[in-house]
mmCIF file with all atom_site columns, C-alpha atoms in Angstrom:
data_model
loop_
_atom_site.group_PDB
_atom_site.id
_atom_site.type_symbol
_atom_site.label_atom_id
_atom_site.label_alt_id
_atom_site.label_comp_id
_atom_site.label_asym_id
_atom_site.label_entity_id
_atom_site.label_seq_id
_atom_site.pdbx_PDB_ins_code
_atom_site.Cartn_x
_atom_site.Cartn_y
_atom_site.Cartn_z
_atom_site.occupancy
_atom_site.B_iso_or_equiv
_atom_site.pdbx_formal_charge
_atom_site.auth_seq_id
_atom_site.auth_comp_id
_atom_site.auth_asym_id
_atom_site.auth_atom_id
_atom_site.pdbx_PDB_model_num
ATOM 1   C CA . GLY F 1 1   ? 71.949  119.441 78.194 1.00 0.00 ? 19  GLY F CA 1
ATOM 2   C CA . ALA F 1 2   ? 72.243  118.711 74.734 1.00 0.00 ? 20  ALA F CA 1
ATOM 3   C CA . GLY F 1 3   ? 76.114  118.981 75.256 1.00 0.00 ? 21  GLY F CA 1
ATOM 4   C CA . VAL F 1 4   ? 79.186  119.739 77.039 1.00 0.00 ? 22  VAL F CA 1
ATOM 5   C CA . SER F 1 5   ? 79.024  123.326 78.296 1.00 0.00 ? 23  SER F CA 1
ATOM 6   C CA . GLN F 1 6   ? 82.025  125.329 79.413 1.00 0.00 ? 24  GLN F CA 1
ATOM 7   C CA . SER F 1 7   ? 82.008  128.673 80.688 1.00 0.00 ? 25  SER F CA 1
ATOM 8   C CA . PRO F 1 8   ? 83.410  131.520 80.372 1.00 0.00 ? 26  PRO F CA 1
ATOM 9   C CA . ARG F 1 9   ? 84.114  131.043 76.870 1.00 0.00 ? 27  ARG F CA 1
ATOM 10  C CA . TYR F 1 10  ? 87.043  133.271 76.924 1.00 0.00 ? 28  TYR F CA 1
ATOM 11  C CA . LYS F 1 11  ? 88.456  134.499 80.236 1.00 0.00 ? 29  LYS F CA 1
ATOM 12  C CA . VAL F 1 12  ? 91.291  137.105 80.556 1.00 0.00 ? 30  VAL F CA 1
ATOM 13  C CA . ALA F 1 13  ? 93.584  137.384 83.566 1.00 0.00 ? 31  ALA F CA 1
ATOM 14  C CA . LYS F 1 14  ? 95.958  139.328 85.293 1.00 0.00 ? 32  LYS F CA 1
ATOM 15  C CA . ARG F 1 15  ? 99.325  137.506 86.086 1.00 0.00 ? 33  ARG F CA 1
ATOM 16  C CA . GLY F 1 16  ? 98.999  136.266 89.839 1.00 0.00 ? 34  GLY F CA 1
ATOM 17  C CA . GLN F 1 17  ? 94.908  136.454 89.574 1.00 0.00 ? 35  GLN F CA 1
ATOM 18  C CA . ASP F 1 18  ? 93.114  133.265 90.549 1.00 0.00 ? 36  ASP F CA 1
ATOM 19  C CA . VAL F 1 19  ? 90.606  132.140 88.150 1.00 0.00 ? 37  VAL F CA 1
ATOM 20  C CA . ALA F 1 20  ? 87.881  129.231 87.947 1.00 0.00 ? 38  ALA F CA 1
ATOM 21  C CA . LEU F 1 21  ? 86.675  127.587 84.962 1.00 0.00 ? 39  LEU F CA 1
ATOM 22  C CA . ARG F 1 22  ? 83.413  125.653 84.580 1.00 0.00 ? 40  ARG F CA 1
ATOM 23  C CA . CYS F 1 23  ? 82.330  122.413 82.881 1.00 0.00 ? 41  CYS F CA 1
ATOM 24  C CA . ASP F 1 24  ? 78.716  121.574 82.790 1.00 0.00 ? 42  ASP F CA 1
ATOM 25  C CA . PRO F 1 25  ? 78.859  118.066 81.417 1.00 0.00 ? 43  PRO F CA 1
ATOM 26  C CA . ILE F 1 26  ? 76.337  116.086 79.319 1.00 0.00 ? 44  ILE F CA 1
ATOM 27  C CA . SER F 1 27  ? 73.235  114.768 82.332 1.00 0.00 ? 45  SER F CA 1
ATOM 28  C CA . GLY F 1 28  ? 74.162  111.342 83.405 1.00 0.00 ? 46  GLY F CA 1
ATOM 29  C CA . HIS F 1 29  ? 77.693  111.126 82.342 1.00 0.00 ? 47  HIS F CA 1
ATOM 30  C CA . VAL F 1 30  ? 79.785  109.557 84.611 1.00 0.00 ? 48  VAL F CA 1
ATOM 31  C CA . SER F 1 31  ? 83.491  110.169 83.338 1.00 0.00 ? 49  SER F CA 1
ATOM 32  C CA . LEU F 1 32  ? 84.771  113.814 83.155 1.00 0.00 ? 50  LEU F CA 1
ATOM 33  C CA . PHE F 1 33  ? 88.217  115.152 81.526 1.00 0.00 ? 51  PHE F CA 1
ATOM 34  C CA . TRP F 1 34  ? 89.765  118.289 81.798 1.00 0.00 ? 52  TRP F CA 1
ATOM 35  C CA . TYR F 1 35  ? 92.417  119.019 79.064 1.00 0.00 ? 53  TYR F CA 1
ATOM 36  C CA . GLN F 1 36  ? 95.145  121.735 78.309 1.00 0.00 ? 54  GLN F CA 1
ATOM 37  C CA . GLN F 1 37  ? 95.489  122.932 74.954 1.00 0.00 ? 55  GLN F CA 1
ATOM 38  C CA . ALA F 1 38  ? 98.219  125.035 74.101 1.00 0.00 ? 56  ALA F CA 1
ATOM 39  C CA . LEU F 1 39  ? 98.516  127.330 71.184 1.00 0.00 ? 57  LEU F CA 1
ATOM 40  C CA . GLY F 1 40  ? 99.365  125.543 68.020 1.00 0.00 ? 58  GLY F CA 1
ATOM 41  C CA . GLN F 1 41  ? 99.511  122.075 69.934 1.00 0.00 ? 59  GLN F CA 1
ATOM 42  C CA . GLY F 1 42  ? 97.318  119.158 70.775 1.00 0.00 ? 60  GLY F CA 1
ATOM 43  C CA . PRO F 1 43  ? 95.131  118.742 74.007 1.00 0.00 ? 61  PRO F CA 1
ATOM 44  C CA . GLU F 1 44  ? 97.157  117.534 76.741 1.00 0.00 ? 62  GLU F CA 1
ATOM 45  C CA . PHE F 1 45  ? 95.722  115.520 79.624 1.00 0.00 ? 63  PHE F CA 1
ATOM 46  C CA . LEU F 1 46  ? 94.900  117.507 82.856 1.00 0.00 ? 64  LEU F CA 1
ATOM 47  C CA . THR F 1 47  ? 92.845  115.134 85.198 1.00 0.00 ? 65  THR F CA 1
ATOM 48  C CA . TYR F 1 48  ? 90.177  112.566 85.084 1.00 0.00 ? 66  TYR F CA 1
ATOM 49  C CA . PHE F 1 49  ? 86.927  112.199 87.493 1.00 0.00 ? 67  PHE F CA 1
ATOM 50  C CA . GLN F 1 50  ? 84.439  109.187 87.627 1.00 0.00 ? 68  GLN F CA 1
ATOM 51  C CA . ASN F 1 51  ? 81.475  110.679 89.370 1.00 0.00 ? 69  ASN F CA 1
ATOM 52  C CA . GLU F 1 52  ? 82.773  112.799 92.501 1.00 0.00 ? 70  GLU F CA 1
ATOM 53  C CA . ALA F 1 53  ? 86.011  110.574 92.650 1.00 0.00 ? 71  ALA F CA 1
ATOM 54  C CA . GLN F 1 54  ? 89.020  112.521 91.094 1.00 0.00 ? 72  GLN F CA 1
ATOM 55  C CA . LEU F 1 55  ? 91.132  109.379 89.987 1.00 0.00 ? 73  LEU F CA 1
ATOM 56  C CA . ASP F 1 56  ? 93.733  110.781 87.931 1.00 0.00 ? 74  ASP F CA 1
ATOM 57  C CA . LYS F 1 57  ? 95.482  114.093 88.465 1.00 0.00 ? 75  LYS F CA 1
ATOM 58  C CA . SER F 1 58  ? 98.974  113.255 87.136 1.00 0.00 ? 76  SER F CA 1
ATOM 59  C CA . GLY F 1 59  ? 98.620  115.856 84.261 1.00 0.00 ? 77  GLY F CA 1
ATOM 60  C CA . LEU F 1 60  ? 98.063  118.962 86.589 1.00 0.00 ? 78  LEU F CA 1
ATOM 61  C CA . PRO F 1 61  ? 101.177 121.020 85.596 1.00 0.00 ? 79  PRO F CA 1
ATOM 62  C CA . SER F 1 62  ? 101.748 122.246 89.255 1.00 0.00 ? 80  SER F CA 1
ATOM 63  C CA . ASP F 1 63  ? 99.997  122.545 92.687 1.00 0.00 ? 81  ASP F CA 1
ATOM 64  C CA . ARG F 1 64  ? 98.447  125.777 91.701 1.00 0.00 ? 82  ARG F CA 1
ATOM 65  C CA . PHE F 1 65  ? 96.052  123.952 89.509 1.00 0.00 ? 83  PHE F CA 1
ATOM 66  C CA . PHE F 1 66  ? 92.910  122.122 91.186 1.00 0.00 ? 84  PHE F CA 1
ATOM 67  C CA . ALA F 1 67  ? 89.951  120.483 89.984 1.00 0.00 ? 85  ALA F CA 1
ATOM 68  C CA . GLU F 1 68  ? 86.628  119.363 91.867 1.00 0.00 ? 86  GLU F CA 1
ATOM 69  C CA . ARG F 1 69  ? 83.356  117.631 91.214 1.00 0.00 ? 87  ARG F CA 1
ATOM 70  C CA . PRO F 1 70  ? 81.745  117.539 94.361 1.00 0.00 ? 88  PRO F CA 1
ATOM 71  C CA . GLU F 1 71  ? 78.252  115.971 93.303 1.00 0.00 ? 89  GLU F CA 1
ATOM 72  C CA . GLY F 1 72  ? 79.585  114.273 90.546 1.00 0.00 ? 90  GLY F CA 1
ATOM 73  C CA . SER F 1 73  ? 78.069  116.500 87.788 1.00 0.00 ? 91  SER F CA 1
ATOM 74  C CA . VAL F 1 74  ? 79.613  120.000 87.142 1.00 0.00 ? 92  VAL F CA 1
ATOM 75  C CA . SER F 1 75  ? 83.352  120.486 87.460 1.00 0.00 ? 93  SER F CA 1
ATOM 76  C CA . THR F 1 76  ? 85.517  123.253 88.188 1.00 0.00 ? 94  THR F CA 1
ATOM 77  C CA . LEU F 1 77  ? 89.172  123.795 87.375 1.00 0.00 ? 95  LEU F CA 1
ATOM 78  C CA . LYS F 1 78  ? 91.054  126.336 89.376 1.00 0.00 ? 96  LYS F CA 1
ATOM 79  C CA . ILE F 1 79  ? 94.113  127.914 88.684 1.00 0.00 ? 97  ILE F CA 1
ATOM 80  C CA . GLN F 1 80  ? 95.604  130.051 91.427 1.00 0.00 ? 98  GLN F CA 1
ATOM 81  C CA . ARG F 1 81  ? 98.037  132.763 90.957 1.00 0.00 ? 99  ARG F CA 1
ATOM 82  C CA . THR F 1 82  ? 98.199  132.485 86.992 1.00 0.00 ? 100 THR F CA 1
ATOM 83  C CA . GLN F 1 83  ? 101.257 132.594 84.909 1.00 0.00 ? 101 GLN F CA 1
ATOM 84  C CA . GLN F 1 84  ? 101.652 133.506 81.222 1.00 0.00 ? 102 GLN F CA 1
ATOM 85  C CA . GLU F 1 85  ? 102.468 129.754 80.493 1.00 0.00 ? 103 GLU F CA 1
ATOM 86  C CA . ASP F 1 86  ? 99.039  128.816 82.211 1.00 0.00 ? 104 ASP F CA 1
ATOM 87  C CA . SER F 1 87  ? 97.501  130.630 78.707 1.00 0.00 ? 105 SER F CA 1
ATOM 88  C CA . ALA F 1 88  ? 95.896  127.937 76.804 1.00 0.00 ? 106 ALA F CA 1
ATOM 89  C CA . VAL F 1 89  ? 92.205  126.711 75.712 1.00 0.00 ? 107 VAL F CA 1
ATOM 90  C CA . TYR F 1 90  ? 90.901  124.271 78.677 1.00 0.00 ? 108 TYR F CA 1
ATOM 91  C CA . LEU F 1 91  ? 88.982  121.387 77.074 1.00 0.00 ? 109 LEU F CA 1
ATOM 92  C CA . CYS F 1 92  ? 86.686  119.539 79.171 1.00 0.00 ? 110 CYS F CA 1
ATOM 93  C CA . ALA F 1 93  ? 84.950  116.273 77.964 1.00 0.00 ? 111 ALA F CA 1
ATOM 94  C CA . SER F 1 94  ? 82.449  113.919 79.657 1.00 0.00 ? 112 SER F CA 1
ATOM 95  C CA . SER F 1 95  ? 81.529  110.323 78.514 1.00 0.00 ? 113 SER F CA 1
ATOM 96  C CA . PHE F 1 96  ? 78.950  107.736 80.004 1.00 0.00 ? 114 PHE F CA 1
ATOM 97  C CA . GLU F 1 97  ? 80.474  104.551 78.845 1.00 0.00 ? 115 GLU F CA 1
ATOM 98  C CA . GLY F 1 98  ? 84.279  105.737 78.118 1.00 0.00 ? 116 GLY F CA 1
ATOM 99  C CA . VAL F 1 99  ? 86.247  105.550 74.944 1.00 0.00 ? 117 VAL F CA 1
ATOM 100 C CA . ASN F 1 100 ? 83.058  104.949 73.034 1.00 0.00 ? 118 ASN F CA 1
ATOM 101 C CA . GLY F 1 101 ? 81.327  108.233 74.105 1.00 0.00 ? 119 GLY F CA 1
ATOM 102 C CA . TYR F 1 102 ? 83.435  111.266 74.280 1.00 0.00 ? 120 TYR F CA 1
ATOM 103 C CA . THR F 1 103 ? 81.827  114.799 74.240 1.00 0.00 ? 121 THR F CA 1
ATOM 104 C CA . PHE F 1 104 ? 83.761  117.696 74.134 1.00 0.00 ? 122 PHE F CA 1
ATOM 105 C CA . GLY F 1 105 ? 83.151  121.126 75.274 1.00 0.00 ? 123 GLY F CA 1
ATOM 106 C CA . SER F 1 106 ? 84.017  123.984 73.144 1.00 0.00 ? 124 SER F CA 1
ATOM 107 C CA . GLY F 1 107 ? 86.491  125.154 75.615 1.00 0.00 ? 125 GLY F CA 1
ATOM 108 C CA . THR F 1 108 ? 87.692  128.155 77.841 1.00 0.00 ? 126 THR F CA 1
ATOM 109 C CA . ARG F 1 109 ? 90.581  130.512 76.317 1.00 0.00 ? 127 ARG F CA 1
ATOM 110 C CA . LEU F 1 110 ? 92.615  131.497 79.108 1.00 0.00 ? 128 LEU F CA 1
ATOM 111 C CA . THR F 1 111 ? 95.103  134.711 78.472 1.00 0.00 ? 129 THR F CA 1
ATOM 112 C CA . VAL F 1 112 ? 97.188  135.987 81.276 1.00 0.00 ? 130 VAL F CA 1
ATOM 113 C CA . VAL F 1 113 ? 98.531  139.156 80.779 1.00 0.00 ? 131 VAL F CA 1
ATOM 114 C CA . ALA K 2 1   ? 104.184 106.248 78.352 1.00 0.00 ? 13  ALA K CA 1
ATOM 115 C CA . GLN K 2 2   ? 101.963 106.824 74.972 1.00 0.00 ? 14  GLN K CA 1
ATOM 116 C CA . THR K 2 3   ? 102.725 108.954 72.408 1.00 0.00 ? 15  THR K CA 1
ATOM 117 C CA . VAL K 2 4   ? 101.094 110.305 69.010 1.00 0.00 ? 16  VAL K CA 1
ATOM 118 C CA . THR K 2 5   ? 102.985 111.671 66.365 1.00 0.00 ? 17  THR K CA 1
ATOM 119 C CA . GLN K 2 6   ? 101.643 113.451 63.219 1.00 0.00 ? 18  GLN K CA 1
ATOM 120 C CA . SER K 2 7   ? 104.479 114.388 60.844 1.00 0.00 ? 19  SER K CA 1
ATOM 121 C CA . GLN K 2 8   ? 102.280 116.608 58.383 1.00 0.00 ? 20  GLN K CA 1
ATOM 122 C CA . PRO K 2 9   ? 101.637 120.135 59.994 1.00 0.00 ? 21  PRO K CA 1
ATOM 123 C CA . GLU K 2 10  ? 99.669  121.276 57.135 1.00 0.00 ? 22  GLU K CA 1
ATOM 124 C CA . MET K 2 11  ? 97.928  119.612 54.080 1.00 0.00 ? 23  MET K CA 1
ATOM 125 C CA . SER K 2 12  ? 95.744  120.833 51.175 1.00 0.00 ? 24  SER K CA 1
ATOM 126 C CA . VAL K 2 13  ? 93.657  119.198 49.087 1.00 0.00 ? 25  VAL K CA 1
ATOM 127 C CA . GLN K 2 14  ? 91.104  120.049 46.199 1.00 0.00 ? 26  GLN K CA 1
ATOM 128 C CA . GLU K 2 15  ? 87.695  119.969 46.519 1.00 0.00 ? 27  GLU K CA 1
ATOM 129 C CA . ALA K 2 16  ? 86.435  116.636 45.352 1.00 0.00 ? 28  ALA K CA 1
ATOM 130 C CA . GLU K 2 17  ? 89.809  115.123 45.514 1.00 0.00 ? 29  GLU K CA 1
ATOM 131 C CA . THR K 2 18  ? 91.215  112.311 48.036 1.00 0.00 ? 30  THR K CA 1
ATOM 132 C CA . VAL K 2 19  ? 94.028  113.179 50.953 1.00 0.00 ? 31  VAL K CA 1
ATOM 133 C CA . THR K 2 20  ? 95.633  111.276 53.363 1.00 0.00 ? 32  THR K CA 1
ATOM 134 C CA . LEU K 2 21  ? 96.652  112.397 56.889 1.00 0.00 ? 33  LEU K CA 1
ATOM 135 C CA . SER K 2 22  ? 99.064  110.246 58.831 1.00 0.00 ? 34  SER K CA 1
ATOM 136 C CA . CYS K 2 23  ? 99.840  109.338 62.108 1.00 0.00 ? 35  CYS K CA 1
ATOM 137 C CA . THR K 2 24  ? 102.232 107.052 64.274 1.00 0.00 ? 36  THR K CA 1
ATOM 138 C CA . TYR K 2 25  ? 101.687 105.843 67.534 1.00 0.00 ? 37  TYR K CA 1
ATOM 139 C CA . ASP K 2 26  ? 103.426 104.150 70.362 1.00 0.00 ? 38  ASP K CA 1
ATOM 140 C CA . THR K 2 27  ? 101.690 102.491 73.535 1.00 0.00 ? 39  THR K CA 1
ATOM 141 C CA . SER K 2 28  ? 102.443 99.524  75.842 1.00 0.00 ? 40  SER K CA 1
ATOM 142 C CA . GLU K 2 29  ? 98.745  98.986  76.322 1.00 0.00 ? 41  GLU K CA 1
ATOM 143 C CA . SER K 2 30  ? 97.479  95.804  74.774 1.00 0.00 ? 42  SER K CA 1
ATOM 144 C CA . ASP K 2 31  ? 94.103  97.063  74.774 1.00 0.00 ? 43  ASP K CA 1
ATOM 145 C CA . TYR K 2 32  ? 93.698  100.444 73.406 1.00 0.00 ? 44  TYR K CA 1
ATOM 146 C CA . TYR K 2 33  ? 91.477  102.329 70.671 1.00 0.00 ? 45  TYR K CA 1
ATOM 147 C CA . LEU K 2 34  ? 92.875  105.054 68.043 1.00 0.00 ? 46  LEU K CA 1
ATOM 148 C CA . PHE K 2 35  ? 90.741  108.188 67.179 1.00 0.00 ? 47  PHE K CA 1
ATOM 149 C CA . TRP K 2 36  ? 90.791  110.976 64.645 1.00 0.00 ? 48  TRP K CA 1
ATOM 150 C CA . TYR K 2 37  ? 89.163  114.230 65.769 1.00 0.00 ? 49  TYR K CA 1
ATOM 151 C CA . LYS K 2 38  ? 88.290  117.533 63.815 1.00 0.00 ? 50  LYS K CA 1
ATOM 152 C CA . GLN K 2 39  ? 88.694  120.689 65.562 1.00 0.00 ? 51  GLN K CA 1
ATOM 153 C CA . PRO K 2 40  ? 87.270  123.729 63.307 1.00 0.00 ? 52  PRO K CA 1
ATOM 154 C CA . PRO K 2 41  ? 87.912  127.301 64.601 1.00 0.00 ? 53  PRO K CA 1
ATOM 155 C CA . SER K 2 42  ? 84.917  127.111 67.164 1.00 0.00 ? 54  SER K CA 1
ATOM 156 C CA . ARG K 2 43  ? 87.691  124.861 69.387 1.00 0.00 ? 55  ARG K CA 1
ATOM 157 C CA . GLN K 2 44  ? 84.884  121.895 69.917 1.00 0.00 ? 56  GLN K CA 1
ATOM 158 C CA . MET K 2 45  ? 86.583  118.771 69.180 1.00 0.00 ? 57  MET K CA 1
ATOM 159 C CA . ILE K 2 46  ? 84.619  116.548 67.143 1.00 0.00 ? 58  ILE K CA 1
ATOM 160 C CA . LEU K 2 47  ? 85.199  112.584 66.455 1.00 0.00 ? 59  LEU K CA 1
ATOM 161 C CA . VAL K 2 48  ? 85.284  111.717 63.124 1.00 0.00 ? 60  VAL K CA 1
ATOM 162 C CA . ILE K 2 49  ? 86.437  108.270 63.173 1.00 0.00 ? 61  ILE K CA 1
ATOM 163 C CA . ARG K 2 50  ? 87.457  105.065 65.965 1.00 0.00 ? 62  ARG K CA 1
ATOM 164 C CA . GLN K 2 51  ? 89.395  102.235 65.709 1.00 0.00 ? 63  GLN K CA 1
ATOM 165 C CA . GLU K 2 52  ? 89.500  99.365  68.152 1.00 0.00 ? 64  GLU K CA 1
ATOM 166 C CA . ALA K 2 53  ? 92.886  97.744  68.084 1.00 0.00 ? 65  ALA K CA 1
ATOM 167 C CA . TYR K 2 54  ? 91.658  94.503  68.523 1.00 0.00 ? 66  TYR K CA 1
ATOM 168 C CA . LYS K 2 55  ? 90.137  94.478  65.290 1.00 0.00 ? 67  LYS K CA 1
ATOM 169 C CA . GLN K 2 56  ? 91.926  94.180  62.114 1.00 0.00 ? 68  GLN K CA 1
ATOM 170 C CA . GLN K 2 57  ? 89.089  95.446  59.867 1.00 0.00 ? 69  GLN K CA 1
ATOM 171 C CA . ASN K 2 58  ? 89.823  99.077  58.815 1.00 0.00 ? 70  ASN K CA 1
ATOM 172 C CA . ALA K 2 59  ? 86.853  101.854 60.235 1.00 0.00 ? 71  ALA K CA 1
ATOM 173 C CA . THR K 2 60  ? 84.977  103.511 57.746 1.00 0.00 ? 72  THR K CA 1
ATOM 174 C CA . GLU K 2 61  ? 82.510  106.423 58.090 1.00 0.00 ? 73  GLU K CA 1
ATOM 175 C CA . ASN K 2 62  ? 81.080  107.741 55.004 1.00 0.00 ? 74  ASN K CA 1
ATOM 176 C CA . ARG K 2 63  ? 84.136  109.737 53.552 1.00 0.00 ? 75  ARG K CA 1
ATOM 177 C CA . PHE K 2 64  ? 86.590  108.939 55.983 1.00 0.00 ? 76  PHE K CA 1
ATOM 178 C CA . SER K 2 65  ? 88.217  105.815 56.238 1.00 0.00 ? 77  SER K CA 1
ATOM 179 C CA . VAL K 2 66  ? 91.209  104.693 58.134 1.00 0.00 ? 78  VAL K CA 1
ATOM 180 C CA . ASN K 2 67  ? 94.414  102.466 57.141 1.00 0.00 ? 79  ASN K CA 1
ATOM 181 C CA . PHE K 2 68  ? 95.022  100.695 60.552 1.00 0.00 ? 80  PHE K CA 1
ATOM 182 C CA . GLN K 2 69  ? 98.853  99.131  60.224 1.00 0.00 ? 81  GLN K CA 1
ATOM 183 C CA . LYS K 2 70  ? 98.763  97.384  63.979 1.00 0.00 ? 82  LYS K CA 1
ATOM 184 C CA . ALA K 2 71  ? 102.695 95.861  63.298 1.00 0.00 ? 83  ALA K CA 1
ATOM 185 C CA . ALA K 2 72  ? 103.929 99.410  61.974 1.00 0.00 ? 84  ALA K CA 1
ATOM 186 C CA . LYS K 2 73  ? 101.873 100.998 64.555 1.00 0.00 ? 85  LYS K CA 1
ATOM 187 C CA . SER K 2 74  ? 100.603 103.444 61.876 1.00 0.00 ? 86  SER K CA 1
ATOM 188 C CA . PHE K 2 75  ? 96.780  105.067 61.619 1.00 0.00 ? 87  PHE K CA 1
ATOM 189 C CA . SER K 2 76  ? 96.313  107.387 58.647 1.00 0.00 ? 88  SER K CA 1
ATOM 190 C CA . LEU K 2 77  ? 93.095  108.957 57.676 1.00 0.00 ? 89  LEU K CA 1
ATOM 191 C CA . LYS K 2 78  ? 91.860  109.236 54.390 1.00 0.00 ? 90  LYS K CA 1
ATOM 192 C CA . ILE K 2 79  ? 89.110  111.666 53.176 1.00 0.00 ? 91  ILE K CA 1
ATOM 193 C CA . SER K 2 80  ? 87.532  111.144 50.005 1.00 0.00 ? 92  SER K CA 1
ATOM 194 C CA . ASP K 2 81  ? 85.393  113.760 47.946 1.00 0.00 ? 93  ASP K CA 1
ATOM 195 C CA . SER K 2 82  ? 86.714  116.176 50.222 1.00 0.00 ? 94  SER K CA 1
ATOM 196 C CA . GLN K 2 83  ? 84.307  119.383 50.845 1.00 0.00 ? 95  GLN K CA 1
ATOM 197 C CA . LEU K 2 84  ? 84.792  122.795 51.961 1.00 0.00 ? 96  LEU K CA 1
ATOM 198 C CA . GLY K 2 85  ? 83.666  122.146 55.148 1.00 0.00 ? 97  GLY K CA 1
ATOM 199 C CA . ASP K 2 86  ? 86.288  119.666 56.035 1.00 0.00 ? 98  ASP K CA 1
ATOM 200 C CA . ALA K 2 87  ? 88.619  122.296 56.521 1.00 0.00 ? 99  ALA K CA 1
ATOM 201 C CA . ALA K 2 88  ? 90.263  122.188 59.698 1.00 0.00 ? 100 ALA K CA 1
ATOM 202 C CA . MET K 2 89  ? 92.822  120.964 62.361 1.00 0.00 ? 101 MET K CA 1
ATOM 203 C CA . TYR K 2 90  ? 93.054  117.352 62.668 1.00 0.00 ? 102 TYR K CA 1
ATOM 204 C CA . PHE K 2 91  ? 94.220  115.536 65.646 1.00 0.00 ? 103 PHE K CA 1
ATOM 205 C CA . CYS K 2 92  ? 94.955  111.856 65.950 1.00 0.00 ? 104 CYS K CA 1
ATOM 206 C CA . ALA K 2 93  ? 94.525  110.497 69.120 1.00 0.00 ? 105 ALA K CA 1
ATOM 207 C CA . SER K 2 94  ? 95.261  107.280 71.445 1.00 0.00 ? 106 SER K CA 1
ATOM 208 C CA . SER K 2 95  ? 93.784  105.931 74.552 1.00 0.00 ? 107 SER K CA 1
ATOM 209 C CA . GLY K 2 96  ? 94.254  103.002 76.955 1.00 0.00 ? 108 GLY K CA 1
ATOM 210 C CA . GLY K 2 97  ? 94.864  102.211 80.288 1.00 0.00 ? 109 GLY K CA 1
ATOM 211 C CA . ALA K 2 98  ? 92.576  102.555 83.358 1.00 0.00 ? 110 ALA K CA 1
ATOM 212 C CA . THR K 2 99  ? 91.478  105.890 82.933 1.00 0.00 ? 111 THR K CA 1
ATOM 213 C CA . ASN K 2 100 ? 91.187  105.900 79.020 1.00 0.00 ? 112 ASN K CA 1
ATOM 214 C CA . LYS K 2 101 ? 92.541  109.284 78.713 1.00 0.00 ? 113 LYS K CA 1
ATOM 215 C CA . LEU K 2 102 ? 93.327  110.596 75.504 1.00 0.00 ? 114 LEU K CA 1
ATOM 216 C CA . ILE K 2 103 ? 96.987  111.301 74.056 1.00 0.00 ? 115 ILE K CA 1
ATOM 217 C CA . PHE K 2 104 ? 97.002  113.457 71.092 1.00 0.00 ? 116 PHE K CA 1
ATOM 218 C CA . GLY K 2 105 ? 99.347  114.364 68.246 1.00 0.00 ? 117 GLY K CA 1
ATOM 219 C CA . THR K 2 106 ? 100.281 117.812 67.364 1.00 0.00 ? 118 THR K CA 1
ATOM 220 C CA . GLY K 2 107 ? 97.859  117.906 64.662 1.00 0.00 ? 119 GLY K CA 1
ATOM 221 C CA . THR K 2 108 ? 97.658  118.554 60.926 1.00 0.00 ? 120 THR K CA 1
ATOM 222 C CA . LEU K 2 109 ? 96.003  121.615 59.539 1.00 0.00 ? 121 LEU K CA 1
ATOM 223 C CA . LEU K 2 110 ? 94.069  120.971 56.437 1.00 0.00 ? 122 LEU K CA 1
ATOM 224 C CA . ALA K 2 111 ? 92.947  123.347 53.565 1.00 0.00 ? 123 ALA K CA 1
ATOM 225 C CA . VAL K 2 112 ? 90.440  122.422 51.145 1.00 0.00 ? 124 VAL K CA 1
ATOM 226 C CA . GLN K 2 113 ? 91.177  124.484 47.781 1.00 0.00 ? 125 GLN K CA 1
ATOM 227 C CA . PRO K 2 114 ? 87.641  125.375 45.930 1.00 0.00 ? 126 PRO K CA 1
#
């Protein structure tokens, strides 16, 4: 596609519910990143994929967070047993050649009530 | 660990005037990049300008330029001839290391007054 597509754009979840956030990167982009942006803050790194391999998951805040990219294209960020502190915008970015070409999606705003 | 600090939570500029947004950073990487991103209400991060740390020459992109002071670990953004469309949140970021993940500052909200 022409850009990085994220869905849904908005998600309201009840506390304790599981959610799945989807990222469709630009076709052919090898690198894929997930970031979490709390209200009024800058984005914070969650995890990084190179093709289907998850090479860095050091930013995942707890074992309730899980990300996958099974075929090296679409990625899903799953949050189990959501809590209020999980409320944030989740941004996805993809790149073909590393730092020279990040493209961000418009994010998913997750609100946990 | 890498850190990025933006000390100006909000800035305001008159249309057609010039404004400078400040950023300082700290990194242990010898090879790194610095960025300014713009985030409008649509939430999408838009790259404004990029600087390779090994290049001494300051990057410029049309009305946007940076003042990169490597020894001082300072990376400010100058916007010339400000336009109403420049109003947005601006984030400074650095990257480096094996994955080149981005480390962001807390942002500066820029208002442009007509």
